Tab-separated table of C-alpha atoms in Angstrom:
chain	number	residue	atom	x	y	z
A	194	UNK	CA	142.666	47.214	-35.218
A	195	UNK	CA	145.175	47.516	-38.062
A	196	UNK	CA	145.032	50.071	-40.821
A	197	UNK	CA	143.551	49.118	-44.169
A	198	UNK	CA	145.749	47.432	-46.762
A	199	UNK	CA	146.975	49.867	-49.408
A	200	UNK	CA	147.292	49.260	-53.122
A	201	UNK	CA	150.395	51.370	-53.667
A	202	UNK	CA	152.167	48.880	-55.857
A	203	UNK	CA	149.848	47.168	-58.305
A	204	UNK	CA	151.626	44.183	-59.775
A	205	UNK	CA	151.671	43.653	-63.527
A	206	UNK	CA	149.363	41.039	-64.972
A	207	UNK	CA	146.720	41.265	-62.246
A	208	UNK	CA	143.427	42.952	-62.973
A	209	UNK	CA	142.431	45.920	-60.865
A	210	UNK	CA	139.389	44.181	-59.348
A	211	UNK	CA	141.546	41.201	-58.414
A	212	UNK	CA	143.940	43.525	-56.574
A	213	UNK	CA	141.016	45.088	-54.741
A	214	UNK	CA	139.620	41.665	-53.837
A	215	UNK	CA	143.065	40.698	-52.481
A	216	UNK	CA	143.240	43.919	-50.433
A	217	UNK	CA	139.753	43.367	-48.983
A	218	UNK	CA	140.619	39.733	-48.211
A	219	UNK	CA	143.709	40.940	-46.316
A	220	UNK	CA	141.623	43.487	-44.408
A	221	UNK	CA	139.180	40.756	-43.378
A	222	UNK	CA	141.989	38.389	-42.369
A	223	UNK	CA	143.680	41.095	-40.271
A	224	UNK	CA	140.444	41.945	-38.485
A	225	UNK	CA	140.367	45.498	-39.895
A	226	UNK	CA	136.941	44.451	-41.173
A	227	UNK	CA	135.692	42.219	-38.339
A	228	UNK	CA	133.482	39.139	-38.735
A	229	UNK	CA	129.825	40.137	-38.476
A	230	UNK	CA	130.509	43.789	-39.332
A	231	UNK	CA	129.244	45.693	-42.353
A	232	UNK	CA	131.633	46.749	-45.123
A	233	UNK	CA	131.756	50.468	-45.942
A	234	UNK	CA	129.324	51.219	-48.761
A	235	UNK	CA	130.298	50.879	-52.407
A	236	UNK	CA	130.890	54.575	-53.016
A	237	UNK	CA	133.287	54.874	-50.069
A	238	UNK	CA	135.215	51.742	-51.042
A	239	UNK	CA	135.351	52.757	-54.710
A	240	UNK	CA	136.749	56.118	-53.616
A	241	UNK	CA	139.312	54.522	-51.312
A	242	UNK	CA	140.615	52.336	-54.141
A	243	UNK	CA	140.238	55.039	-56.768
A	244	UNK	CA	138.073	52.915	-59.065
A	245	UNK	CA	134.537	53.081	-60.394
A	246	UNK	CA	131.702	51.191	-58.746
A	247	UNK	CA	131.594	48.568	-61.500
A	248	UNK	CA	135.202	47.533	-60.784
A	249	UNK	CA	134.564	47.541	-57.065
A	250	UNK	CA	131.481	45.381	-57.552
A	251	UNK	CA	133.524	42.766	-59.399
A	252	UNK	CA	135.824	42.495	-56.384
A	253	UNK	CA	132.895	42.216	-53.981
A	254	UNK	CA	131.277	39.558	-56.185
A	255	UNK	CA	134.489	37.524	-56.031
A	256	UNK	CA	134.541	37.786	-52.217
A	257	UNK	CA	130.867	36.806	-52.091
A	258	UNK	CA	131.526	33.738	-54.198
A	259	UNK	CA	134.487	32.819	-52.012
A	260	UNK	CA	132.348	33.142	-48.895
A	261	UNK	CA	134.158	36.084	-47.263
A	262	UNK	CA	131.147	38.387	-47.381
A	263	UNK	CA	127.367	38.173	-47.719
A	264	UNK	CA	125.299	40.679	-49.649
A	265	UNK	CA	122.012	41.210	-47.813
A	266	UNK	CA	119.246	42.768	-49.890
A	267	UNK	CA	118.746	46.346	-48.774
A	268	UNK	CA	121.278	46.315	-45.948
A	269	UNK	CA	124.657	46.196	-47.639
A	270	UNK	CA	127.598	43.821	-47.619
A	271	UNK	CA	128.576	42.038	-44.421
A	272	UNK	CA	131.772	40.298	-43.464
A	273	UNK	CA	130.906	36.679	-42.838
A	274	UNK	CA	131.543	35.181	-39.490
A	275	UNK	CA	134.793	33.321	-39.476
A	276	UNK	CA	134.325	30.834	-42.297
A	277	UNK	CA	136.177	27.639	-41.605
A	278	UNK	CA	136.774	24.947	-44.192
A	279	UNK	CA	136.035	21.578	-42.641
A	280	UNK	CA	137.341	18.695	-44.775
A	281	UNK	CA	135.278	15.510	-44.737
A	282	UNK	CA	137.922	12.911	-45.417
A	283	UNK	CA	139.184	9.517	-44.352
A	284	UNK	CA	140.896	11.004	-41.298
A	285	UNK	CA	138.532	13.751	-40.245
A	286	UNK	CA	139.894	15.537	-37.170
A	287	UNK	CA	138.466	18.740	-35.745
A	288	UNK	CA	141.817	19.997	-34.487
A	289	UNK	CA	143.661	19.281	-37.749
A	290	UNK	CA	140.938	20.853	-39.849
A	291	UNK	CA	141.167	24.029	-37.800
A	292	UNK	CA	144.968	24.021	-37.728
A	293	UNK	CA	144.799	24.074	-41.559
A	294	UNK	CA	142.908	27.347	-41.211
A	295	UNK	CA	145.383	28.653	-38.632
A	296	UNK	CA	142.784	28.317	-35.875
A	297	UNK	CA	142.467	26.312	-32.691
A	298	UNK	CA	139.288	24.703	-31.377
A	299	UNK	CA	138.284	24.606	-27.732
A	300	UNK	CA	136.025	21.614	-27.156
A	301	UNK	CA	134.027	21.461	-23.944
A	302	UNK	CA	131.893	18.704	-22.460
A	303	UNK	CA	128.356	20.019	-21.926
A	304	UNK	CA	126.824	16.806	-20.579
A	305	UNK	CA	127.253	13.044	-20.576
A	306	UNK	CA	125.284	9.860	-20.061
A	307	UNK	CA	127.069	6.683	-19.104
A	308	UNK	CA	125.842	3.131	-19.719
A	309	UNK	CA	122.504	3.911	-21.318
A	310	UNK	CA	120.927	1.528	-23.891
A	311	UNK	CA	122.194	2.109	-27.438
A	312	UNK	CA	118.662	2.386	-28.899
A	313	UNK	CA	118.812	4.379	-32.127
A	314	UNK	CA	122.644	4.452	-32.052
A	315	UNK	CA	122.873	0.650	-32.183
A	316	UNK	CA	122.713	0.309	-35.951
A	317	UNK	CA	125.581	2.693	-36.705
A	318	UNK	CA	127.728	1.138	-33.949
A	319	UNK	CA	126.796	-2.401	-35.086
A	320	UNK	CA	125.815	-3.445	-31.567
A	321	UNK	CA	122.452	-4.652	-30.243
A	322	UNK	CA	119.893	-2.035	-29.214
A	323	UNK	CA	120.155	-3.200	-25.598
A	324	UNK	CA	123.956	-2.821	-25.467
A	325	UNK	CA	125.247	0.075	-23.406
A	326	UNK	CA	126.786	3.250	-24.733
A	327	UNK	CA	128.556	6.346	-23.448
A	328	UNK	CA	126.999	9.572	-24.762
A	329	UNK	CA	129.034	12.788	-24.857
A	330	UNK	CA	127.500	16.164	-25.625
A	331	UNK	CA	130.231	18.613	-26.599
A	332	UNK	CA	130.532	22.119	-27.962
A	333	UNK	CA	133.448	23.403	-30.015
A	334	UNK	CA	134.435	27.054	-30.174
A	335	UNK	CA	136.994	29.049	-32.099
A	336	UNK	CA	138.213	32.387	-30.725
A	337	UNK	CA	135.540	32.049	-28.042
A	338	UNK	CA	132.739	31.744	-30.613
A	339	UNK	CA	130.742	28.456	-30.699
A	340	UNK	CA	130.941	26.730	-34.094
A	341	UNK	CA	129.443	23.292	-33.456
A	342	UNK	CA	127.527	20.983	-31.127
A	343	UNK	CA	128.097	17.224	-31.154
A	344	UNK	CA	126.284	14.245	-29.715
A	345	UNK	CA	128.592	11.238	-29.874
A	346	UNK	CA	127.967	7.618	-28.868
A	347	UNK	CA	130.664	5.088	-27.881
A	348	UNK	CA	130.184	1.399	-27.023
A	349	UNK	CA	130.508	1.063	-23.223
A	350	UNK	CA	131.906	-2.477	-23.514
A	351	UNK	CA	135.040	-1.055	-25.051
A	352	UNK	CA	135.063	2.632	-24.185
A	353	UNK	CA	133.637	3.051	-20.682
A	354	UNK	CA	135.357	6.061	-19.178
A	355	UNK	CA	135.240	8.011	-22.442
A	356	UNK	CA	133.929	11.146	-20.703
A	357	UNK	CA	136.701	11.072	-18.082
A	358	UNK	CA	139.289	10.424	-20.805
A	359	UNK	CA	137.971	13.399	-22.775
A	360	UNK	CA	138.103	15.668	-19.709
A	361	UNK	CA	141.690	14.545	-19.092
A	362	UNK	CA	142.916	14.732	-22.696
A	363	UNK	CA	140.767	17.660	-23.988
A	364	UNK	CA	140.407	15.949	-27.381
A	365	UNK	CA	138.335	13.060	-28.767
A	366	UNK	CA	141.298	11.680	-30.712
A	367	UNK	CA	143.561	11.709	-27.631
A	368	UNK	CA	140.795	10.269	-25.437
A	369	UNK	CA	140.237	7.369	-27.843
A	370	UNK	CA	143.983	6.778	-28.031
A	371	UNK	CA	144.249	6.667	-24.236
A	372	UNK	CA	141.518	3.987	-24.254
A	373	UNK	CA	143.363	1.846	-26.786
A	374	UNK	CA	141.966	3.094	-30.105
A	375	UNK	CA	145.236	4.101	-31.737
A	376	UNK	CA	143.699	5.201	-35.016
A	377	UNK	CA	140.239	5.642	-36.469
A	378	UNK	CA	138.828	6.589	-39.827
A	379	UNK	CA	135.575	8.058	-41.090
A	380	UNK	CA	133.336	5.517	-42.791
A	381	UNK	CA	130.683	7.866	-44.120
A	382	UNK	CA	129.061	11.220	-43.499
A	383	UNK	CA	125.463	12.133	-44.207
A	384	UNK	CA	124.817	15.866	-44.537
A	385	UNK	CA	121.586	17.764	-44.191
A	386	UNK	CA	120.492	21.213	-42.986
A	387	UNK	CA	117.712	22.558	-40.808
A	388	UNK	CA	116.890	25.411	-38.462
A	389	UNK	CA	118.114	24.857	-34.898
A	390	UNK	CA	115.791	24.316	-31.959
A	391	UNK	CA	115.741	27.214	-29.455
A	392	UNK	CA	118.100	25.265	-27.147
A	393	UNK	CA	120.525	24.507	-29.978
A	394	UNK	CA	120.448	28.113	-31.175
A	395	UNK	CA	121.138	29.236	-27.630
A	396	UNK	CA	124.108	26.869	-27.245
A	397	UNK	CA	125.495	28.117	-30.569
A	398	UNK	CA	124.869	31.764	-29.571
A	399	UNK	CA	122.933	32.348	-32.780
A	400	UNK	CA	119.381	33.244	-33.804
A	401	UNK	CA	116.930	30.400	-34.511
A	402	UNK	CA	116.760	31.694	-38.084
A	403	UNK	CA	120.416	30.770	-38.770
A	404	UNK	CA	120.476	27.237	-40.308
A	405	UNK	CA	122.760	24.479	-39.062
A	406	UNK	CA	124.528	21.868	-41.163
A	407	UNK	CA	123.728	18.443	-39.699
A	408	UNK	CA	126.446	15.821	-40.190
A	409	UNK	CA	125.767	12.248	-39.107
A	410	UNK	CA	128.854	10.069	-39.238
A	411	UNK	CA	130.527	6.876	-38.130
A	412	UNK	CA	134.177	6.341	-37.260
A	413	UNK	CA	135.745	2.865	-37.280
A	414	UNK	CA	139.011	1.455	-35.937
A	415	UNK	CA	141.788	-0.074	-38.037
A	416	UNK	CA	139.799	-3.343	-38.200
A	417	UNK	CA	136.677	-1.557	-39.450
A	418	UNK	CA	134.834	-1.917	-36.116
A	419	UNK	CA	132.705	1.153	-35.257
A	420	UNK	CA	134.089	3.101	-32.278
A	421	UNK	CA	132.039	6.295	-32.582
A	422	UNK	CA	128.663	7.244	-34.063
A	423	UNK	CA	127.846	10.904	-33.879
A	424	UNK	CA	125.795	13.825	-35.031
A	425	UNK	CA	127.407	17.253	-35.297
A	426	UNK	CA	125.531	20.504	-35.847
A	427	UNK	CA	127.720	23.148	-37.470
A	428	UNK	CA	126.722	26.817	-37.441
A	429	UNK	CA	126.345	27.243	-41.201
A	430	UNK	CA	127.571	30.848	-41.097
A	431	UNK	CA	130.896	29.677	-39.669
A	432	UNK	CA	131.694	26.339	-41.280
A	433	UNK	CA	131.805	25.103	-44.868
A	434	UNK	CA	132.247	21.383	-45.453
A	435	UNK	CA	134.779	20.386	-48.096
A	436	UNK	CA	134.714	17.138	-50.040
A	437	UNK	CA	137.712	16.366	-52.220
A	438	UNK	CA	136.999	13.714	-54.841
A	439	UNK	CA	139.759	14.648	-57.246
A	440	UNK	CA	142.782	12.979	-55.633
A	441	UNK	CA	143.063	10.271	-58.261
A	442	UNK	CA	143.624	12.975	-60.886
A	443	UNK	CA	146.578	14.600	-59.187
B	143	UNK	CA	96.098	5.473	-51.795
B	144	UNK	CA	97.033	1.907	-50.868
B	145	UNK	CA	95.994	0.165	-47.668
B	146	UNK	CA	98.417	0.025	-44.746
B	147	UNK	CA	100.969	-2.755	-44.569
B	148	UNK	CA	99.903	-5.526	-42.201
B	149	UNK	CA	102.085	-7.436	-39.795
B	150	UNK	CA	100.303	-10.784	-40.140
B	151	UNK	CA	103.458	-12.827	-40.431
B	152	UNK	CA	106.171	-11.630	-38.102
B	153	UNK	CA	109.439	-13.282	-39.070
B	154	UNK	CA	111.537	-14.962	-36.422
B	155	UNK	CA	114.645	-13.232	-35.151
B	156	UNK	CA	113.398	-9.676	-35.749
B	157	UNK	CA	112.402	-7.501	-32.824
B	158	UNK	CA	108.833	-6.275	-32.730
B	159	UNK	CA	109.796	-2.602	-33.060
B	160	UNK	CA	111.951	-3.423	-36.065
B	161	UNK	CA	108.958	-5.092	-37.736
B	162	UNK	CA	106.851	-2.020	-37.011
B	163	UNK	CA	109.568	0.278	-38.357
B	164	UNK	CA	109.685	-1.855	-41.532
B	165	UNK	CA	105.891	-1.674	-41.890
B	166	UNK	CA	105.885	2.112	-41.444
B	167	UNK	CA	108.729	2.441	-43.939
B	168	UNK	CA	106.684	0.433	-46.461
B	169	UNK	CA	103.646	2.637	-45.834
B	170	UNK	CA	105.717	5.744	-46.463
B	171	UNK	CA	107.281	4.274	-49.621
B	172	UNK	CA	103.866	3.275	-50.985
B	173	UNK	CA	102.438	6.723	-50.361
B	174	UNK	CA	99.892	5.434	-47.817
B	175	UNK	CA	101.531	7.973	-45.522
B	176	UNK	CA	102.294	10.803	-47.947
B	177	UNK	CA	105.338	13.117	-47.769
B	178	UNK	CA	104.479	16.196	-45.746
B	179	UNK	CA	101.556	14.513	-43.936
B	180	UNK	CA	101.270	13.812	-40.233
B	181	UNK	CA	101.457	10.264	-38.900
B	182	UNK	CA	98.493	9.051	-36.837
B	183	UNK	CA	99.176	9.664	-33.160
B	184	UNK	CA	101.062	7.179	-31.018
B	185	UNK	CA	98.006	5.650	-29.369
B	186	UNK	CA	96.338	4.920	-32.696
B	187	UNK	CA	99.490	3.422	-34.196
B	188	UNK	CA	100.206	1.385	-31.058
B	189	UNK	CA	96.652	0.026	-31.266
B	190	UNK	CA	96.966	-0.788	-34.965
B	191	UNK	CA	100.130	-2.808	-34.358
B	192	UNK	CA	98.876	-4.264	-31.084
B	193	UNK	CA	101.887	-3.055	-29.072
B	194	UNK	CA	102.452	-0.672	-26.203
B	195	UNK	CA	103.543	2.907	-26.779
B	196	UNK	CA	107.106	2.224	-25.681
B	197	UNK	CA	107.569	-0.343	-28.470
B	198	UNK	CA	105.938	1.968	-30.974
B	199	UNK	CA	108.203	4.817	-29.902
B	200	UNK	CA	111.296	2.695	-30.578
B	201	UNK	CA	110.109	2.190	-34.158
B	202	UNK	CA	109.391	5.895	-34.616
B	203	UNK	CA	112.814	6.784	-33.172
B	204	UNK	CA	114.450	4.484	-35.729
B	205	UNK	CA	112.510	6.175	-38.552
B	206	UNK	CA	113.472	9.593	-37.199
B	207	UNK	CA	117.136	8.659	-37.153
B	208	UNK	CA	116.866	7.287	-40.681
B	209	UNK	CA	115.261	10.517	-41.854
B	210	UNK	CA	111.838	9.149	-42.822
B	211	UNK	CA	109.947	11.236	-40.289
B	212	UNK	CA	110.435	14.388	-38.219
B	213	UNK	CA	109.145	14.784	-34.694
B	214	UNK	CA	107.986	18.370	-34.225
B	215	UNK	CA	107.629	19.497	-30.617
B	216	UNK	CA	103.966	19.755	-29.781
B	217	UNK	CA	102.619	18.892	-33.216
B	218	UNK	CA	103.346	15.206	-33.682
B	219	UNK	CA	105.341	13.140	-36.138
B	220	UNK	CA	105.452	14.136	-39.792
B	221	UNK	CA	106.463	12.148	-42.833
B	222	UNK	CA	109.447	13.868	-44.320
B	223	UNK	CA	109.302	15.057	-47.838
B	224	UNK	CA	110.856	12.501	-50.094
B	225	UNK	CA	114.361	12.181	-48.698
B	226	UNK	CA	116.871	11.430	-51.406
B	227	UNK	CA	120.428	10.340	-50.756
B	228	UNK	CA	122.737	12.277	-53.029
B	229	UNK	CA	126.244	10.783	-53.156
B	230	UNK	CA	129.108	13.259	-53.558
B	231	UNK	CA	131.679	11.107	-55.311
B	232	UNK	CA	134.172	11.079	-58.141
B	233	UNK	CA	131.402	10.521	-60.688
B	234	UNK	CA	128.539	12.546	-59.290
B	235	UNK	CA	125.517	12.254	-61.587
B	236	UNK	CA	122.041	13.498	-60.725
B	237	UNK	CA	120.288	10.789	-62.735
B	238	UNK	CA	122.372	7.944	-61.315
B	239	UNK	CA	121.983	9.200	-57.754
B	240	UNK	CA	118.215	9.240	-58.151
B	241	UNK	CA	118.112	5.884	-59.940
B	242	UNK	CA	119.802	4.440	-56.832
B	243	UNK	CA	116.776	5.634	-54.873
B	244	UNK	CA	114.396	4.268	-57.503
B	245	UNK	CA	113.499	7.780	-58.619
B	246	UNK	CA	113.843	9.772	-61.808
B	247	UNK	CA	114.726	13.459	-62.064
B	248	UNK	CA	113.172	15.868	-64.524
B	249	UNK	CA	115.629	18.690	-65.188
B	250	UNK	CA	114.337	21.825	-66.873
B	251	UNK	CA	116.156	24.861	-68.240
B	252	UNK	CA	114.822	27.985	-66.495
B	253	UNK	CA	117.088	30.509	-68.205
B	254	UNK	CA	120.432	30.833	-69.971
B	255	UNK	CA	123.056	33.402	-70.798
B	256	UNK	CA	125.405	32.817	-73.687
B	257	UNK	CA	128.864	34.344	-74.145
B	258	UNK	CA	128.983	36.497	-71.030
B	259	UNK	CA	132.310	37.302	-69.285
B	260	UNK	CA	133.378	34.596	-66.820
B	261	UNK	CA	133.875	37.094	-63.964
B	262	UNK	CA	133.594	35.245	-60.646
B	263	UNK	CA	133.402	31.848	-62.414
B	264	UNK	CA	136.839	32.322	-63.997
B	265	UNK	CA	138.858	30.982	-61.082
B	266	UNK	CA	137.025	27.664	-60.802
B	267	UNK	CA	137.101	27.172	-64.584
B	268	UNK	CA	140.790	28.214	-64.748
B	269	UNK	CA	140.136	30.733	-67.512
B	270	UNK	CA	140.676	34.496	-67.545
B	271	UNK	CA	137.926	36.688	-66.113
B	272	UNK	CA	137.288	38.173	-69.561
B	273	UNK	CA	136.823	34.768	-71.232
B	274	UNK	CA	133.286	33.919	-72.232
B	275	UNK	CA	131.031	31.404	-70.554
B	276	UNK	CA	127.661	29.771	-71.082
B	277	UNK	CA	125.441	30.001	-67.999
B	278	UNK	CA	122.582	27.545	-67.511
B	279	UNK	CA	119.964	27.953	-64.795
B	280	UNK	CA	118.181	24.649	-64.241
B	281	UNK	CA	115.668	23.147	-61.853
B	282	UNK	CA	115.395	19.460	-61.034
B	283	UNK	CA	112.210	17.829	-59.844
B	284	UNK	CA	111.256	14.365	-58.662
B	285	UNK	CA	107.633	13.221	-58.913
B	286	UNK	CA	106.754	16.757	-59.960
B	287	UNK	CA	108.265	18.255	-56.783
B	288	UNK	CA	111.280	20.619	-57.152
B	289	UNK	CA	114.349	19.379	-55.296
B	290	UNK	CA	117.152	21.635	-56.550
B	291	UNK	CA	118.194	24.742	-58.471
B	292	UNK	CA	121.521	24.931	-60.271
B	293	UNK	CA	123.565	27.712	-61.813
B	294	UNK	CA	126.252	26.156	-63.990
B	295	UNK	CA	129.029	27.816	-66.015
B	296	UNK	CA	130.762	26.295	-69.060
B	297	UNK	CA	133.659	27.788	-71.071
B	298	UNK	CA	132.204	29.122	-74.352
B	299	UNK	CA	135.452	28.440	-76.242
B	300	UNK	CA	134.827	24.741	-75.858
B	301	UNK	CA	131.148	24.384	-75.004
B	302	UNK	CA	129.197	27.007	-76.941
B	303	UNK	CA	125.787	25.528	-77.659
B	304	UNK	CA	125.574	23.927	-74.202
B	305	UNK	CA	122.017	25.207	-73.689
B	306	UNK	CA	120.827	23.823	-77.036
B	307	UNK	CA	122.603	20.526	-76.348
B	308	UNK	CA	120.879	20.327	-72.950
B	309	UNK	CA	117.462	21.028	-74.470
B	310	UNK	CA	118.093	18.300	-77.064
B	311	UNK	CA	119.562	15.694	-74.704
B	312	UNK	CA	117.596	16.517	-71.497
B	313	UNK	CA	120.669	15.777	-69.370
B	314	UNK	CA	123.908	17.593	-68.547
B	315	UNK	CA	125.976	14.410	-68.933
B	316	UNK	CA	124.478	13.666	-72.367
B	317	UNK	CA	124.815	17.316	-73.453
B	318	UNK	CA	128.511	17.369	-72.496
B	319	UNK	CA	129.042	14.065	-74.304
B	320	UNK	CA	127.396	15.428	-77.468
B	321	UNK	CA	129.839	18.357	-77.327
B	322	UNK	CA	132.867	16.084	-77.061
B	323	UNK	CA	133.304	15.717	-73.278
B	324	UNK	CA	133.090	11.939	-73.061
B	325	UNK	CA	133.658	11.734	-69.328
B	326	UNK	CA	133.997	14.139	-66.426
B	327	UNK	CA	134.719	13.827	-62.741
B	328	UNK	CA	134.075	15.924	-59.651
B	329	UNK	CA	137.155	17.689	-58.354
B	330	UNK	CA	135.729	19.061	-55.123
B	331	UNK	CA	132.483	20.112	-53.477
B	332	UNK	CA	132.078	22.852	-50.912
B	333	UNK	CA	128.921	22.565	-48.791
B	334	UNK	CA	127.139	25.238	-46.802
B	335	UNK	CA	123.558	26.036	-45.832
B	336	UNK	CA	121.421	29.158	-45.709
B	337	UNK	CA	117.831	30.308	-45.999
B	338	UNK	CA	116.667	30.814	-49.589
B	339	UNK	CA	115.852	34.197	-51.078
B	340	UNK	CA	112.143	34.724	-51.830
B	341	UNK	CA	112.774	33.949	-55.528
B	342	UNK	CA	114.681	30.774	-54.713
B	343	UNK	CA	112.024	29.646	-52.239
B	344	UNK	CA	109.381	30.300	-54.883
B	345	UNK	CA	111.254	28.267	-57.519
B	346	UNK	CA	111.632	25.415	-55.021
B	347	UNK	CA	107.948	25.680	-53.995
B	348	UNK	CA	108.932	25.968	-50.355
B	349	UNK	CA	108.682	28.537	-47.557
B	350	UNK	CA	111.585	30.973	-47.055
B	351	UNK	CA	112.075	29.381	-43.619
B	352	UNK	CA	113.135	26.025	-45.148
B	353	UNK	CA	116.960	26.004	-45.441
B	354	UNK	CA	118.800	25.016	-48.606
B	355	UNK	CA	122.046	23.081	-48.826
B	356	UNK	CA	124.439	25.051	-51.038
B	357	UNK	CA	126.936	22.935	-52.977
B	358	UNK	CA	129.641	24.660	-55.006
B	359	UNK	CA	131.559	22.279	-57.217
B	360	UNK	CA	133.863	21.855	-60.174
B	361	UNK	CA	133.863	19.068	-62.755
B	362	UNK	CA	136.931	18.318	-64.897
B	363	UNK	CA	137.499	16.253	-68.025
B	364	UNK	CA	139.758	13.193	-68.274
B	365	UNK	CA	142.790	15.523	-68.593
B	366	UNK	CA	141.835	17.444	-65.450
B	367	UNK	CA	140.670	20.533	-67.382
B	368	UNK	CA	137.581	22.186	-65.817
B	369	UNK	CA	134.466	21.826	-67.980
B	370	UNK	CA	131.810	22.917	-65.484
B	371	UNK	CA	131.719	25.118	-62.378
B	372	UNK	CA	128.394	25.221	-60.634
B	373	UNK	CA	126.364	26.026	-57.574
B	374	UNK	CA	123.413	23.824	-56.678
B	375	UNK	CA	120.813	24.646	-54.039
B	376	UNK	CA	119.151	21.532	-52.657
B	377	UNK	CA	115.895	21.720	-50.703
B	378	UNK	CA	117.247	20.417	-47.399
B	379	UNK	CA	113.977	18.677	-46.547
B	380	UNK	CA	114.282	16.541	-49.682
B	381	UNK	CA	117.964	15.800	-50.154
B	382	UNK	CA	120.708	14.445	-47.888
B	383	UNK	CA	124.279	14.520	-49.176
B	384	UNK	CA	126.303	11.370	-48.660
B	385	UNK	CA	130.086	11.238	-48.454
B	386	UNK	CA	131.710	7.809	-48.429
B	387	UNK	CA	135.283	7.868	-47.136
B	388	UNK	CA	135.455	4.230	-46.123
B	389	UNK	CA	136.175	2.558	-49.464
B	390	UNK	CA	139.763	1.721	-48.616
B	391	UNK	CA	138.544	-0.410	-45.690
B	392	UNK	CA	136.251	-2.655	-47.740
């Protein structure tokens, strides 16, 4: 564990609370204040930075708004679990989204079903309900901590062997590429939230009282043909979804 | 309460379970099966439609996937609260999103603060932390049922009188227009989920165990200058966020 960031050289033009927020951010990033741990109380922090509690509170409010910490009524301020920004965009890739955050995802195959009827997945994949699909159940973790569970369906006619390809390539993108899908793009994402079932909570190593973000989505190939329909549950304490709609203004 | 939809004239080319799903959808839309109520059990429904339970189950699975109903382990199938699709797009407008679903939102002002320091809202609005803002706390309802709570900040220098304009115009878009912001677009949205505080749950008329979707966003004017920074809590049983990233393929 590193030592706390000091504020020896305040730079001109920056407010005191902004400097403190920056120092606390650095302490969280370095692991001095670990994810899931409680921050020292206001009086101690105010003393450390040599400011009054009002100034300190402004810094903590900024960190709360930015998602670095949570204030829990009656029990202090807690460093949020690893909060990852997950961009929902035309090319949505788990590994690239995490690389942006300087992190690396480990994705493991929990279970699979090969050649079962498409049923409820048929519509999104634009195949008949009796057509066969490959179902992959995967879990993604960052720094050994689960962040998401996915159930993904692939048309068997085109992508039989998807599970084996995933086990070989260790990535959905690479597996699809090895089966001839050179590129794919996200058509749409539908986002909701709910509490996890006991099994889901268990797989995410979280309490059943911690909500999950539920993202249903479809990926299509360069010709617009669906290659993947999936539902991902993100641990909402670890992942924030980002939607950028301002590109045209840049 | 209307009478249930009959299946007297099955159309050719549609599977039986699809017809049943369509009939159940119509019954939910008409209020015959009300939001928050439990569907009759499988045997009764199978009997009503004159099909076996397997066929009925296919229809219910389709409705589950589409978000019309929830299957709760051990307690049957429940009609979901009014599920509204809320598109996160360049021009994100509450009223237009609900009009798409054939619904109308009532938005009420719960509280306001005028001329307070921007503090944590400064960054998103690109003003200094000491600049003044107008804060509006609003609640939106559909058919008399709360669906969301918003806290929205506007720069006082440009938009003093925002609260009065909202009370006069009954819409954020119209209020901004009356204060000289003819058009605005969404720059970005950040989406997370959590359980509501007791006060939030109370304002949404829901239990504290029902998660909320938390959307932080910024709207800018035609020149790209921020005019609104806000945080909206959506009751996750009532609203699904939609992100369309497939336009370029059309």
